[in-house]
XYZ file of N, CA and C in Angstrom:
684
model
N 56.545 5.311 -42.346
C 55.176 5.775 -42.637
C 54.260 4.584 -42.869
N 54.683 3.592 -43.622
C 53.845 2.426 -43.864
C 53.553 1.687 -42.562
N 54.544 1.704 -41.665
C 54.346 1.027 -40.367
C 53.241 1.683 -39.578
N 53.205 3.045 -39.550
C 52.140 3.772 -38.800
C 50.785 3.528 -39.429
N 50.716 3.488 -40.734
C 49.427 3.252 -41.395
C 48.919 1.870 -41.051
N 49.768 0.871 -41.078
C 49.344 -0.494 -40.736
C 48.891 -0.590 -39.297
N 49.635 0.117 -38.390
C 49.265 0.075 -36.980
C 47.920 0.710 -36.740
N 47.646 1.841 -37.422
C 46.356 2.531 -37.272
C 45.234 1.666 -37.796
N 45.482 0.961 -38.895
C 44.453 0.089 -39.456
C 44.129 -1.054 -38.515
N 45.137 -1.537 -37.815
C 44.897 -2.626 -36.873
C 44.158 -2.167 -35.628
N 44.432 -0.929 -35.141
C 43.809 -0.435 -33.901
C 42.443 0.146 -34.121
N 42.039 0.529 -35.326
C 40.765 1.215 -35.576
C 39.562 0.373 -35.164
N 39.472 -0.922 -35.486
C 38.285 -1.701 -35.072
C 38.133 -1.787 -33.568
N 39.242 -1.822 -32.818
C 39.136 -1.935 -31.356
C 38.763 -0.632 -30.721
N 38.929 0.490 -31.402
C 38.583 1.786 -30.832
C 37.104 2.072 -30.928
N 36.394 1.380 -31.810
C 34.955 1.623 -31.953
C 34.206 1.011 -30.797
N 33.044 1.538 -30.393
C 32.248 0.948 -29.308
C 31.835 -0.452 -29.687
N 31.652 -1.266 -28.637
C 31.324 -2.673 -28.886
C 29.946 -2.827 -29.461
N 29.065 -1.827 -29.251
C 27.684 -1.946 -29.714
C 27.329 -0.819 -30.677
N 28.238 -0.595 -31.622
C 27.999 0.468 -32.587
C 27.137 0.005 -33.732
N 26.732 -1.255 -33.756
C 25.901 -1.798 -34.831
C 24.515 -1.189 -34.757
N 24.076 -0.612 -35.888
C 22.761 0.032 -35.900
C 21.632 -0.975 -35.859
N 21.896 -2.277 -36.029
C 20.864 -3.309 -35.990
C 20.600 -3.810 -34.574
N 21.260 -3.246 -33.574
C 21.120 -3.698 -32.189
C 20.379 -2.637 -31.383
N 19.436 -3.068 -30.539
C 18.723 -2.176 -29.606
C 18.924 -2.705 -28.204
N 18.802 -1.808 -27.244
C 19.005 -2.142 -25.838
C 17.713 -1.860 -25.066
N 17.228 -2.847 -24.342
C 16.060 -2.679 -23.465
C 16.577 -2.518 -22.033
N 16.277 -1.384 -21.432
C 16.799 -1.072 -20.105
C 15.638 -1.046 -19.107
N 15.796 -1.732 -17.988
C 14.770 -1.781 -16.929
C 15.390 -1.318 -15.632
N 14.843 -0.203 -15.059
C 15.410 0.309 -13.816
C 14.829 -0.424 -12.616
N 15.206 0.000 -11.420
C 14.781 -0.682 -10.190
C 13.281 -0.564 -9.962
N 12.630 0.441 -10.541
C 11.185 0.615 -10.376
C 10.377 -0.134 -11.420
N 11.033 -0.876 -12.303
C 10.331 -1.631 -13.323
C 10.060 -0.847 -14.597
N 10.551 0.388 -14.719
C 10.324 1.193 -15.917
C 11.246 0.716 -17.039
N 10.661 0.479 -18.215
C 11.405 -0.064 -19.349
C 11.632 1.041 -20.377
N 12.859 1.109 -20.892
C 13.199 2.071 -21.943
C 13.966 1.317 -23.027
N 13.673 1.641 -24.304
C 14.358 1.038 -25.459
C 15.220 2.112 -26.104
N 16.497 1.833 -26.312
C 17.407 2.839 -26.851
C 18.491 2.162 -27.674
N 19.240 3.006 -28.398
C 20.303 2.502 -29.270
C 21.620 2.377 -28.538
N 21.755 3.028 -27.373
C 23.017 2.994 -26.632
C 22.890 2.009 -25.477
N 24.009 1.509 -24.980
C 23.970 0.592 -23.827
C 23.270 1.242 -22.636
N 22.661 0.410 -21.784
C 21.902 0.900 -20.632
C 22.836 1.492 -19.595
N 22.396 2.474 -18.842
C 23.229 3.069 -17.793
C 23.437 2.097 -16.639
N 24.390 2.421 -15.795
C 24.688 1.582 -14.641
C 23.494 1.544 -13.697
N 23.253 0.368 -13.110
C 22.150 0.226 -12.165
C 20.866 -0.250 -12.799
N 20.859 -0.540 -14.114
C 19.661 -1.026 -14.793
C 19.935 -2.383 -15.407
N 18.851 -3.159 -15.591
C 18.974 -4.449 -16.272
C 18.939 -4.229 -17.777
N 19.833 -4.848 -18.489
C 19.982 -4.606 -19.929
C 19.674 -5.867 -20.728
N 18.860 -5.703 -21.772
C 18.563 -6.781 -22.714
C 18.981 -6.326 -24.104
N 19.815 -7.107 -24.771
C 20.340 -6.766 -26.094
C 19.596 -7.601 -27.129
N 19.134 -6.942 -28.191
C 18.372 -7.661 -29.223
C 18.617 -7.022 -30.588
N 18.668 -7.865 -31.604
C 18.790 -7.358 -32.968
C 17.420 -6.944 -33.469
N 17.381 -5.908 -34.246
C 16.124 -5.439 -34.815
C 15.525 -6.522 -35.698
N 14.251 -6.839 -35.465
C 13.553 -7.814 -36.272
C 13.873 -9.238 -35.930
N 14.741 -9.456 -34.946
C 15.105 -10.835 -34.607
C 14.080 -11.413 -33.649
N 14.018 -12.744 -33.570
C 13.093 -13.410 -32.659
C 13.623 -13.309 -31.249
N 12.739 -13.647 -30.275
C 13.135 -13.557 -28.878
C 14.277 -14.472 -28.538
N 14.483 -15.538 -29.336
C 15.542 -16.485 -29.009
C 16.917 -15.867 -29.152
N 17.018 -14.768 -29.935
C 18.319 -14.171 -30.184
C 18.642 -13.081 -29.180
N 17.780 -12.844 -28.190
C 18.027 -11.781 -27.215
C 18.932 -12.287 -26.128
N 19.605 -11.372 -25.486
C 20.449 -11.694 -24.340
C 20.361 -10.546 -23.372
N 20.672 -10.827 -22.105
C 20.553 -9.781 -21.095
C 21.827 -9.708 -20.293
N 22.021 -8.551 -19.665
C 23.139 -8.374 -18.748
C 22.570 -8.030 -17.389
N 23.346 -8.291 -16.352
C 22.854 -8.111 -14.996
C 22.787 -6.645 -14.656
N 22.106 -6.332 -13.517
C 22.030 -4.962 -13.043
C 23.417 -4.478 -12.656
N 23.587 -3.178 -12.807
C 24.831 -2.543 -12.393
C 25.984 -2.906 -13.308
N 27.172 -2.881 -12.737
C 28.382 -3.121 -13.514
C 28.916 -4.525 -13.293
N 28.095 -5.442 -12.764
C 28.593 -6.792 -12.520
C 28.930 -7.460 -13.842
N 30.078 -8.096 -13.943
C 30.473 -8.702 -15.218
C 29.749 -10.005 -15.501
N 29.088 -10.604 -14.458
C 28.447 -11.895 -14.688
C 27.206 -11.703 -15.528
N 27.060 -12.417 -16.638
C 25.889 -12.253 -17.494
C 24.671 -12.893 -16.862
N 23.503 -12.265 -17.090
C 22.235 -12.814 -16.584
C 21.657 -13.756 -17.613
N 20.748 -14.659 -17.226
C 20.121 -15.567 -18.196
C 19.356 -14.790 -19.248
N 19.249 -15.399 -20.419
C 18.525 -14.752 -21.511
C 17.063 -14.561 -21.141
N 16.507 -13.412 -21.511
C 15.116 -13.080 -21.222
C 14.415 -12.807 -22.530
N 13.330 -13.467 -22.793
C 12.581 -13.272 -24.018
C 11.646 -12.087 -23.884
N 11.271 -11.508 -25.042
C 10.325 -10.403 -25.028
C 8.992 -10.838 -24.451
N 8.572 -12.084 -24.727
C 7.286 -12.545 -24.200
C 7.302 -12.583 -22.681
N 8.489 -12.864 -22.101
C 8.586 -12.870 -20.646
C 8.364 -11.482 -20.074
N 8.855 -10.470 -20.797
C 8.658 -9.097 -20.327
C 7.191 -8.711 -20.361
N 6.478 -9.190 -21.382
C 5.073 -8.797 -21.527
C 4.193 -9.474 -20.502
N 4.528 -10.714 -20.117
C 3.652 -11.457 -19.221
C 4.109 -11.443 -17.781
N 5.279 -10.918 -17.496
C 5.765 -10.930 -16.123
C 4.900 -10.023 -15.269
N 4.536 -10.439 -14.051
C 3.701 -9.603 -13.179
C 4.452 -8.368 -12.734
N 3.774 -7.258 -12.690
C 4.365 -6.010 -12.244
C 4.456 -6.020 -10.724
N 5.353 -5.219 -10.141
C 5.477 -5.181 -8.677
C 4.149 -4.793 -8.049
N 3.756 -5.545 -7.046
C 2.524 -5.244 -6.330
C 1.288 -5.809 -6.972
N 1.426 -6.488 -8.157
C 0.236 -6.990 -8.843
C -0.406 -8.113 -8.075
N 0.413 -8.920 -7.369
C -0.171 -10.045 -6.638
C -1.095 -9.579 -5.550
N -0.860 -8.373 -5.011
C -1.716 -7.863 -3.937
C -2.975 -7.247 -4.464
N -3.103 -7.107 -5.773
C -4.320 -6.516 -6.327
C -4.114 -5.047 -6.581
N -5.063 -4.456 -7.266
C -4.971 -3.040 -7.592
C -5.206 -2.207 -6.352
N -4.886 -0.923 -6.438
C -5.091 -0.026 -5.310
C -6.545 0.093 -4.930
N -7.441 0.128 -5.926
C -8.863 0.245 -5.627
C -9.368 -0.974 -4.890
N -8.919 -2.173 -5.309
C -9.393 -3.388 -4.646
C -8.972 -3.401 -3.190
N -7.734 -2.976 -2.902
C -7.281 -2.945 -1.518
C -8.102 -1.948 -0.729
N -8.396 -0.806 -1.302
C -9.189 0.208 -0.618
C -10.586 -0.306 -0.327
N -11.205 -0.979 -1.307
C -12.557 -1.490 -1.106
C -12.589 -2.502 0.025
N -11.646 -3.419 0.057
C -11.645 -4.422 1.115
C -11.406 -3.787 2.475
N -10.565 -2.758 2.527
C -10.343 -2.069 3.795
C -11.616 -1.390 4.284
N -12.354 -0.777 3.354
C -13.597 -0.102 3.737
C -14.610 -1.111 4.254
N -14.707 -2.262 3.585
C -15.658 -3.289 4.020
C -15.294 -3.796 5.410
N -14.006 -4.045 5.638
C -13.595 -4.522 6.958
C -13.843 -3.466 8.021
N -13.602 -2.188 7.693
C -13.826 -1.121 8.673
C -15.305 -1.002 9.022
N -16.159 -1.113 7.987
C -17.590 -1.035 8.258
C -18.063 -2.211 9.088
N -17.551 -3.404 8.802
C -17.949 -4.578 9.583
C -17.515 -4.435 11.035
N -16.299 -3.893 11.253
C -15.830 -3.703 12.623
C -16.683 -2.672 13.348
N -17.058 -1.584 12.635
C -17.903 -0.567 13.253
C -19.276 -1.126 13.609
N -19.844 -1.948 12.712
C -21.143 -2.564 12.998
C -21.051 -3.498 14.194
N -19.958 -4.238 14.283
C -19.798 -5.159 15.409
C -19.677 -4.406 16.723
N -18.949 -3.279 16.695
C -18.824 -2.482 17.918
C -20.160 -1.873 18.317
N -20.932 -1.416 17.333
C -22.239 -0.837 17.637
C -23.181 -1.896 18.209
N -23.127 -3.103 17.656
C -23.976 -4.177 18.160
C -23.585 -4.561 19.577
N -22.271 -4.599 19.829
C -21.822 -4.943 21.178
C -22.232 -3.887 22.183
N -22.162 -2.598 21.759
C -22.560 -1.519 22.660
C -24.064 -1.543 22.927
N -24.839 -1.855 21.905
C -26.292 -1.868 22.067
C -26.778 -3.098 22.807
N -25.956 -4.162 22.847
C -26.369 -5.381 23.520
C -27.338 -6.168 22.658
N -27.979 -7.178 23.252
C -28.915 -7.994 22.475
C -30.139 -7.189 22.054
N -30.798 -7.682 21.021
C -31.997 -7.005 20.524
C -33.040 -6.943 21.627
N -33.613 -5.750 21.814
C -34.631 -5.578 22.845
C -36.010 -5.839 22.262
N -36.936 -6.308 23.092
C -38.269 -6.654 22.580
C -39.109 -5.419 22.329
N -40.214 -5.633 21.647
C -41.177 -4.555 21.433
C -41.836 -4.196 22.765
N -42.377 -2.998 22.881
C -43.030 -2.618 24.144
C -44.295 -3.439 24.379
N -44.762 -3.495 25.616
C -45.975 -4.273 25.914
C -47.203 -3.696 25.217
N -48.240 -4.493 25.241
C -49.515 -4.051 24.655
C -50.038 -2.850 25.444
N -50.604 -1.896 24.734
C -51.189 -0.711 25.351
C -52.487 -0.384 24.624
N -53.418 0.279 25.307
C -54.739 0.541 24.762
C -54.997 2.043 24.702
N -55.748 2.427 23.690
C -56.214 3.815 23.555
C -57.671 3.843 23.994
N -57.947 4.661 24.979
C -59.291 4.741 25.552
C -59.919 6.099 25.237
N -61.222 6.096 25.066
C -61.979 7.315 24.768
C -62.939 7.576 25.922
N -62.804 8.756 26.524
C -63.656 9.133 27.646
C -65.029 9.552 27.142
N -65.963 9.630 28.079
C -67.326 10.005 27.696
C -67.377 11.412 27.132
N -66.443 12.247 27.552
C -66.416 13.611 27.034
C -65.733 13.740 25.684
N -65.203 12.649 25.146
C -64.550 12.671 23.832
C -63.039 12.671 23.888
N -62.452 12.933 25.055
C -60.994 12.932 25.168
C -60.428 11.522 25.118
N -59.170 11.421 24.698
C -58.513 10.121 24.598
C -57.283 10.070 25.491
N -56.952 8.874 25.942
C -55.763 8.650 26.754
C -55.323 7.203 26.555
N -54.090 6.907 26.997
C -53.540 5.562 26.852
C -53.583 4.851 28.198
N -53.934 3.562 28.119
C -54.080 2.755 29.320
C -53.425 1.401 29.068
N -52.886 0.804 30.130
C -52.127 -0.429 29.963
C -52.989 -1.679 30.037
N -54.216 -1.535 30.395
C -55.094 -2.691 30.530
C -56.325 -2.481 29.677
N -56.838 -3.592 29.158
C -57.994 -3.479 28.279
C -59.184 -2.882 28.998
N -59.433 -3.309 30.235
C -60.557 -2.763 31.002
C -60.094 -1.506 31.733
N -60.505 -0.363 31.249
C -60.134 0.897 31.901
C -60.752 0.959 33.290
N -60.095 1.592 34.232
C -60.663 1.668 35.591
C -61.983 2.432 35.568
N -62.914 2.046 36.402
C -64.216 2.742 36.436
C -64.061 4.165 36.943
N -64.921 5.020 36.435
C -64.936 6.419 36.863
C -66.345 6.757 37.347
N -66.387 7.705 38.269
C -67.671 8.134 38.829
C -68.113 9.396 38.116
N -69.239 9.291 37.416
C -69.805 10.446 36.727
C -70.911 11.020 37.611
N -70.759 12.261 38.004
C -71.706 12.891 38.921
C -73.068 13.020 38.260
N -74.105 12.689 39.044
C -75.481 12.796 38.556
C -76.213 13.878 39.349
N -77.156 14.571 38.671
C -77.952 15.586 39.348
C -79.054 14.912 40.156
N -79.351 15.474 41.321
C -80.356 14.908 42.229
C -81.418 15.984 42.503
N -82.619 15.564 42.452
C -83.725 16.479 42.780
C -84.542 15.885 43.918
N -85.140 16.765 44.711
C -85.911 16.307 45.853
C -87.269 15.721 45.431
N -88.009 15.280 46.435
C -89.315 14.722 46.159
C -90.241 15.772 45.573
N -90.993 15.410 44.591
C -91.911 16.368 43.973
C -91.215 17.441 43.175
N -89.947 17.195 42.835
C -89.218 18.158 42.033
C -88.582 19.263 42.822
N -88.621 19.158 44.107
C -88.008 20.203 44.930
C -86.493 20.112 44.830
N -85.853 21.171 45.225
C -84.379 21.209 45.161
C -83.821 20.319 46.251
N -82.894 19.489 45.870
C -82.282 18.576 46.830
C -81.341 19.327 47.746
N -81.136 18.836 48.927
C -80.186 19.485 49.836
C -78.792 19.563 49.211
N -78.048 20.547 49.646
C -76.716 20.742 49.076
C -75.776 19.613 49.366
N -76.038 18.866 50.395
C -75.136 17.769 50.739
C -75.455 16.503 49.956
N -76.587 16.490 49.245
C -76.949 15.285 48.506
C -76.137 15.193 47.228
N -75.625 14.004 46.924
C -74.822 13.787 45.714
C -74.926 12.340 45.306
N -74.736 12.078 44.003
C -74.762 10.715 43.490
C -73.912 10.666 42.230
N -73.422 9.492 41.892
C -72.616 9.335 40.682
C -72.899 7.989 40.062
N -72.579 7.904 38.804
C -72.745 6.654 38.062
C -71.364 6.142 37.678
N -71.076 4.894 37.960
C -69.784 4.301 37.635
C -69.778 3.868 36.156
N -68.872 4.401 35.393
C -68.785 4.083 33.970
C -67.354 3.681 33.638
N -67.224 2.935 32.567
C -65.907 2.547 32.036
C -65.791 3.062 30.606
N -64.618 3.614 30.298
C -64.400 4.147 28.955
C -64.139 3.005 27.971
N -64.473 3.242 26.720
C -64.228 2.250 25.665
C -62.757 2.307 25.265
N -62.109 1.147 25.193
C -60.680 1.074 24.876
C -60.453 0.101 23.726
N -59.420 0.360 22.933
C -59.036 -0.530 21.834
C -57.515 -0.647 21.814
N -57.034 -1.837 21.433
C -55.594 -2.089 21.433
C -54.894 -1.278 20.347
N -53.754 -0.701 20.686
C -52.949 0.069 19.738
C -52.154 -0.901 18.870
N -52.076 -0.607 17.566
C -51.300 -1.457 16.661
C -49.842 -1.501 17.099
N -49.191 -2.633 16.806
C -47.803 -2.808 17.224
C -46.894 -1.740 16.625
N -47.173 -1.309 15.395
C -46.337 -0.292 14.755
C -46.438 1.058 15.453
N -47.511 1.280 16.248
C -47.722 2.565 16.924
C -47.503 2.481 18.431
N -47.038 1.332 18.908
C -46.880 1.179 20.356
C -45.818 2.111 20.933
N -44.703 2.260 20.207
C -43.637 3.130 20.726
C -44.165 4.541 20.945
N -44.884 5.068 19.971
C -45.434 6.408 20.118
C -46.415 6.505 21.269
N -47.216 5.449 21.470
C -48.191 5.470 22.568
C -47.485 5.466 23.919
N -46.468 4.609 24.080
C -45.746 4.570 25.353
C -44.962 5.858 25.587
N -44.412 6.428 24.545
C -43.707 7.705 24.706
C -44.659 8.805 25.158
N -45.878 8.828 24.602
C -46.857 9.816 25.043
C -47.276 9.558 26.489
N -47.377 8.291 26.863
C -47.723 7.965 28.250
C -46.640 8.460 29.199
N -45.377 8.365 28.784
C -44.291 8.878 29.630
C -44.373 10.402 29.751
N -44.690 11.084 28.662
C -44.827 12.549 28.740
C -45.952 12.937 29.689
N -47.050 12.194 29.619
C -48.166 12.493 30.538
C -47.749 12.270 31.990
N -46.982 11.193 32.235
C -46.533 10.915 33.601
C -45.589 12.006 34.102
N -44.747 12.518 33.217
C -43.860 13.619 33.616
C -44.665 14.865 33.965
N -45.697 15.119 33.169
C -46.532 16.279 33.467
C -47.224 16.154 34.804
N -47.748 14.967 35.115
C -48.412 14.778 36.406
C -47.422 14.907 37.559
N -46.182 14.443 37.331
C -45.176 14.589 38.392
C -44.810 16.053 38.608
N -44.707 16.802 37.525
C -44.309 18.209 37.641
C -45.357 19.032 38.386
N -46.636 18.728 38.176
C -47.700 19.534 38.774
C -48.360 18.857 39.979
N -47.773 17.784 40.468
C -48.360 17.083 41.612
C -48.163 17.887 42.892
N -49.127 17.786 43.746
C -49.025 18.421 45.071
C -48.077 17.602 45.936
N -47.547 18.208 46.991
C -46.565 17.484 47.818
C -47.076 16.153 48.359
N -48.380 16.049 48.629
C -48.871 14.811 49.220
C -48.898 13.646 48.226
N -49.000 13.917 46.932
C -49.016 12.831 45.929
C -47.752 12.838 45.060
N -46.789 13.676 45.415
C -45.551 13.749 44.624
C -44.820 12.409 44.584
N -44.669 11.681 45.694
C -43.971 10.379 45.631
C -44.651 9.386 44.692
N -45.994 9.330 44.709
C -46.702 8.400 43.830
C -46.530 8.782 42.363
N -46.580 10.094 42.078
C -46.419 10.546 40.695
C -45.008 10.250 40.176
N -44.025 10.426 41.046
C -42.645 10.124 40.639
C -42.465 8.635 40.397
N -43.011 7.813 41.255
C -42.895 6.362 41.093
C -43.554 5.910 39.793
N -44.710 6.485 39.446
C -45.380 6.123 38.201
C -44.561 6.538 36.995
N -43.953 7.721 37.047
C -43.114 8.173 35.929
C -41.905 7.263 35.747
N -41.250 6.866 36.840
C -40.101 5.962 36.750
C -40.509 4.593 36.221
N -41.689 4.117 36.583
C -42.147 2.820 36.108
C -42.365 2.835 34.597
N -43.046 3.865 34.088
C -43.300 3.970 32.658
C -41.984 4.150 31.895
N -41.071 4.922 32.444
C -39.774 5.131 31.791
C -38.992 3.825 31.723
N -39.073 2.998 32.768
C -38.373 1.713 32.769
C -38.934 0.789 31.699
N -40.237 0.858 31.444
C -40.833 0.037 30.384
C -40.223 0.411 29.025
N -40.080 1.700 28.773
C -39.502 2.141 27.500
C -38.032 1.747 27.393
N -37.290 1.900 28.463
C -35.858 1.589 28.428
C -35.611 0.104 28.187
N -36.520 -0.742 28.634
C -36.360 -2.181 28.444
C -36.862 -2.657 27.085
N -37.454 -1.767 26.310
C -38.016 -2.134 25.005
C -37.133 -1.601 23.883
N -37.583 -1.838 22.662
C -36.855 -1.351 21.481
C -37.170 0.099 21.168
N -37.979 0.756 21.987
C -38.358 2.154 21.747
C -37.338 3.086 22.391
N -37.208 4.272 21.840
C -36.345 5.292 22.427
C -37.108 6.057 23.509
N -36.357 6.574 24.467
C -36.959 7.350 25.555
C -36.936 8.821 25.161
N -38.074 9.461 25.070
C -38.093 10.884 24.658
C -37.523 11.788 25.744
């Protein structure tokens, strides 16, 4: 009986867990970088750091991931606090998103500029002219072409003139240059007028009306103005 008691007393310390000391804590870090502090040894597949409660970082020790028996170098608590997290070197998610958006916008702007080609010039100078009757129209030259205004003719002594008698006075309408900010609108209106004349032209003047419409349209296409 004394022999069994002595044997049990000798085997009891070896039967207890190696880390049954309540003054010891275990810091466990899994493969995703998640840290857990517990009283029991870390599970397999995690990095384990052993530390006494209230002890300085110099007294900590670590074990390698998994069940490898080779011990890992000691890791201080300060190292855990300052170590960069996975993906930190690449910046936060928002920063990556912002830079991607900026690059995408720059690429889109470059493609739009390439499609549009070089900057086109402003349209040529154009004039707004006022007819004697009060109507207005746009003309490309400062001096509007002369027009013949029919004049009434009476015979000698106030008698009625023959029906074949006719006379006219050549007049020029007053014109003023259109401001540069309004040139696009003036040329666009000139194109609409040219389209109208082409649509209602008689067969004998249809080719001339079409040629004039194409000429005015080409002026707009070569400028910074849109073609209506």
